[in-house]
Amino acid sequence: MVGLVVVCHSRPLARAAVALAAEMTRGRPVTVEIAAGLDEDTFGTDALAIGEAVTAADSGDGVVILMDLGSAVLSAETALEMLDDDLRERVVLCPAPLVEGLVAAAVTAASGAGRHEVAAEAVAGLAGKQSHLGAPDERPPSRTAEGPSAVVPVTNPHGLHARPAARLVTEARAFDAHVEVRNATTDAAWVPASSLTRVATLGLLKGHELAVRASGRQAQEAVARIVALAQQSFGEAEVDASTLSAGGADGAARAGSAAETDAAAGTDGARRERAASPGVAIGPAVRLREVPIEAPQEPFRGAEAETRRLADALAATRREIDRLRDPIFEAHRLLLEDDDLLSDARGRIEQGETAPAAWQAATARVAAGFDALPGPYLRERASDVRAVGRQVLRALLGVAAAAPDGEGVVVAADLTPAEAATLDPERIAGVLLAGGSPTSHAAILARTRGIPAVVGAGPRVLEIPDGTLVALDGGTGEVAVAPSGPVLAAFRARAEQHRARRGDARASAGEPAVTRAGVRIAVGANIGSLEEARAASENGADLAGLVRTEFLFLGRESAPGVDEQVAVYRGLAEALGGRRLTLRTLDGGSDKPLAYLPAPPEANPFLGVRGLRLSLAHPALFAEQLLAVVRVARETPVSLMFPMVTTVAELTAARRMLDEAVTRDGSGVPAGLRVGMMVEVPAAALGAAGFVPYVDFFSIGTNDLTQYTLAAERGNPALLPLAAGLDPAVARLIDEVCSAAGDRPVAVCGELAADESAVPRLLASGVRQLSVAPSLVPLVKEAVRAA
Ligand code: PEP
Ligand code: MG
């Protein structure tokens, strides 16, 4: 009789499903083995246990394995590879749903059917429920069936694997059409082209025929696009640079052709949204090259601390993967939850290994295990394990993943803040990103360094071959790949104009910025390092309007102490020649996790414990920073401000802690100390009047204020149109703050302050201070003078 194996994350669930199936077989004996959970209470699946269960279930007639989801499937596949050839031949991995499938399989096996029949019955186990409720697949695909269709061969050497499948899905979703595809060679059913998991089930190999059909307004265009894409091997083929600039439907091509008609420059809203850092860049495309990781010899800090370090690094890596939003990294994400890998690493930590050493050893063991197994699929898993291993190790050690491999225009999917920090303006002419948005931290860093950048340009830019000449305008968002002579000449002329404009602005950067109506506006710099403080000074900044003190707290294993902070803040003040220093207290959390602050994972980190909320949750750390600020304020003019304030209670709690710091310092309130808050949360903007008694000034963080007002995550390239520019709702909130502020000055230190088209509106609202990337101070001063 055919035996059954139940592979499931939960042991109690598996047992209950088996009990339910036993009810249905009415006492007829069926062999069902369970390989479920890591123990009674711990969710997980284990390939070794599955192998043992299969061996126990086999009586010579074969075994059908029923699984729940995710790693259960991967573990069962792994177990299968480890079995003797003879037994493996008799095992069927059954794609049926676990409960319905198990019941159907048990009944069928009990009747003495063969393994394939048992598996087929299990797969059909949903039929009863489907016919009762009406399954989505049974609904007639009427509209689609009537639309245009085509059949095209798959030419990709490895078939439609994850990356080309993801490309197909992305492109199909871009049309206002309902698109379906099927494998015509295997006569598979139609599946929606918008679903990666469904497309992945088609098993399209090289030489198979892909059928596509569509209905809806853009049906024709959608089918034509998918056919064209298939003919280009879904972007896997080497792309001829000339095709990118020759015109077409994608971003890079459109931008290229637009540059030829200079009249169109800068008038296309879609392009402006991608403009992330002004200036013109011309240079060869360069890629990022992986930075080797050298794990230092470090002392063991105790099992609890090391386990926490590992958990933080895993969480940071998960966020990183989520940020990239690329389905091909889904396998990596699953590995971050892989019980085998994690329990090995944790076990090693318990034995006294540091988190990096334990993680390195665990990933090496698992990868070697995959290497030893037959079949390309499993070997691919080994490279997945190694890739995730490196990514987590980097997060553990605070090492940037990659740095530019040469000089020119960096072309990348996106940049982590650590990678963006490696960009050297002397070598990098510009940045062109497939993802990202103008308020993402990568864009802010590019602006800070004065590197022209275009972001959110779409995945096609990743196909630009290394060394291809790229021209971009980070002020308008235009890009030309391998530009023709006239286009290149137009970009060069524009670059020259920029240089001249910057030169003029630099010449008067030391002068105050006064509007035509005679109102003096302080133009400050946003800084996050000593080098940027120097750049602020050189560019004529009137003050540091925002010091992102996170730079001192990120990428290290413990928080800086009071003395270290005092020394660093003092260094900034010196570099600024005694100009006012606006120190923002630590804005940790969300996309800036700190290894030494234990934080449970959050479903929505941007709506979580970040900014002032995080500082108030860690009073000892906060008290140290406040004491350091008070000490520096004794020597130099300091403004202190709190990020992400939502309620008056938070602000008064912070102010109480500041009072305590003053008491602890023992010399009274420093004469030059001013205390303010950032307005980044709509509730704080609308309730500004309530904060007035407790602040000397307001500083509006438009990056976060825009994100929260429009419910549009600041780094999400899909939401560029929402997040770009001054939205009318945000403008009203700014008005609200200015009118509630009375005699308290209002500053803007978000990226909007550098948007020359927004400056007049901000000043009209009553904003009297702008703070921008150091390299942009001269241009913003000019914009003020013109207002
Ligand atoms: C802002 O949110 O506008 C801001 C200035 O803060 P950060 O960009 O550091 O979040
Ligand atoms: Mg902010």
PDB file of C-alpha atoms in Angstrom, residues 2-6 21 30 63-67 92-111 113-130:
ATOM      1  CA  VAL A   2       1.158   3.529  -0.764  1.00  0.00           C
ATOM      2  CA  GLY A   3       2.415   5.359   2.313  1.00  0.00           C
ATOM      3  CA  LEU A   4       1.837   9.035   3.059  1.00  0.00           C
ATOM      4  CA  VAL A   5       4.113  11.620   4.636  1.00  0.00           C
ATOM      5  CA  VAL A   6       2.826  14.882   6.060  1.00  0.00           C
ATOM      6  CA  ALA A  21      -8.056  11.832   7.568  1.00  0.00           C
ATOM      7  CA  VAL A  30      -3.108   3.645   6.006  1.00  0.00           C
ATOM      8  CA  VAL A  63       5.164   7.300  -0.931  1.00  0.00           C
ATOM      9  CA  VAL A  64       3.167  10.471  -1.543  1.00  0.00           C
ATOM     10  CA  ILE A  65       4.383  13.556   0.338  1.00  0.00           C
ATOM     11  CA  LEU A  66       1.878  16.251   1.240  1.00  0.00           C
ATOM     12  CA  MET A  67       3.246  19.589   2.367  1.00  0.00           C
ATOM     13  CA  VAL A  92       5.772  11.723  -5.385  1.00  0.00           C
ATOM     14  CA  LEU A  93       5.865  15.325  -4.136  1.00  0.00           C
ATOM     15  CA  CYS A  94       2.225  16.247  -4.248  1.00  0.00           C
ATOM     16  CA  PRO A  95       1.182  19.889  -4.867  1.00  0.00           C
ATOM     17  CA  ALA A  96      -2.223  19.367  -3.240  1.00  0.00           C
ATOM     18  CA  PRO A  97      -3.443  21.593  -0.380  1.00  0.00           C
ATOM     19  CA  LEU A  98      -2.495  19.879   2.873  1.00  0.00           C
ATOM     20  CA  VAL A  99      -5.800  19.149   4.596  1.00  0.00           C
ATOM     21  CA  GLU A 100      -8.038  18.457   1.595  1.00  0.00           C
ATOM     22  CA  GLY A 101      -5.194  16.628  -0.143  1.00  0.00           C
ATOM     23  CA  LEU A 102      -4.397  14.433   2.845  1.00  0.00           C
ATOM     24  CA  VAL A 103      -8.008  13.378   3.302  1.00  0.00           C
ATOM     25  CA  ALA A 104      -8.357  12.481  -0.403  1.00  0.00           C
ATOM     26  CA  ALA A 105      -4.960  10.753  -0.454  1.00  0.00           C
ATOM     27  CA  ALA A 106      -5.693   8.675   2.653  1.00  0.00           C
ATOM     28  CA  VAL A 107      -9.032   7.500   1.304  1.00  0.00           C
ATOM     29  CA  THR A 108      -7.487   6.632  -2.073  1.00  0.00           C
ATOM     30  CA  ALA A 109      -4.424   4.918  -0.609  1.00  0.00           C
ATOM     31  CA  ALA A 110      -6.660   2.871   1.679  1.00  0.00           C
ATOM     32  CA  SER A 111      -8.415   1.547  -1.400  1.00  0.00           C
ATOM     33  CA  ALA A 113      -4.525   2.678  -5.534  1.00  0.00           C
ATOM     34  CA  GLY A 114      -1.028   3.367  -6.902  1.00  0.00           C
ATOM     35  CA  ARG A 115       0.998   6.409  -5.877  1.00  0.00           C
ATOM     36  CA  HIS A 116       0.215   8.500  -8.977  1.00  0.00           C
ATOM     37  CA  GLU A 117      -3.474   7.917  -8.581  1.00  0.00           C
ATOM     38  CA  VAL A 118      -3.248   8.799  -4.898  1.00  0.00           C
ATOM     39  CA  ALA A 119      -1.428  12.041  -5.745  1.00  0.00           C
ATOM     40  CA  ALA A 120      -3.904  12.909  -8.514  1.00  0.00           C
ATOM     41  CA  GLU A 121      -6.845  12.391  -6.162  1.00  0.00           C
ATOM     42  CA  ALA A 122      -5.152  14.572  -3.575  1.00  0.00           C
ATOM     43  CA  VAL A 123      -4.685  17.356  -6.123  1.00  0.00           C
ATOM     44  CA  ALA A 124      -8.352  17.070  -6.995  1.00  0.00           C
ATOM     45  CA  GLY A 125      -9.161  17.300  -3.301  1.00  0.00           C
ATOM     46  CA  LEU A 126     -10.215  20.930  -3.663  1.00  0.00           C
ATOM     47  CA  ALA A 127     -12.827  20.118  -6.293  1.00  0.00           C
ATOM     48  CA  GLY A 128     -15.713  19.755  -3.873  1.00  0.00           C
ATOM     49  CA  LYS A 129     -15.060  23.090  -2.212  1.00  0.00           C
ATOM     50  CA  GLN A 130     -14.420  24.776  -5.539  1.00  0.00           C
TER      51      GLN A 130
END
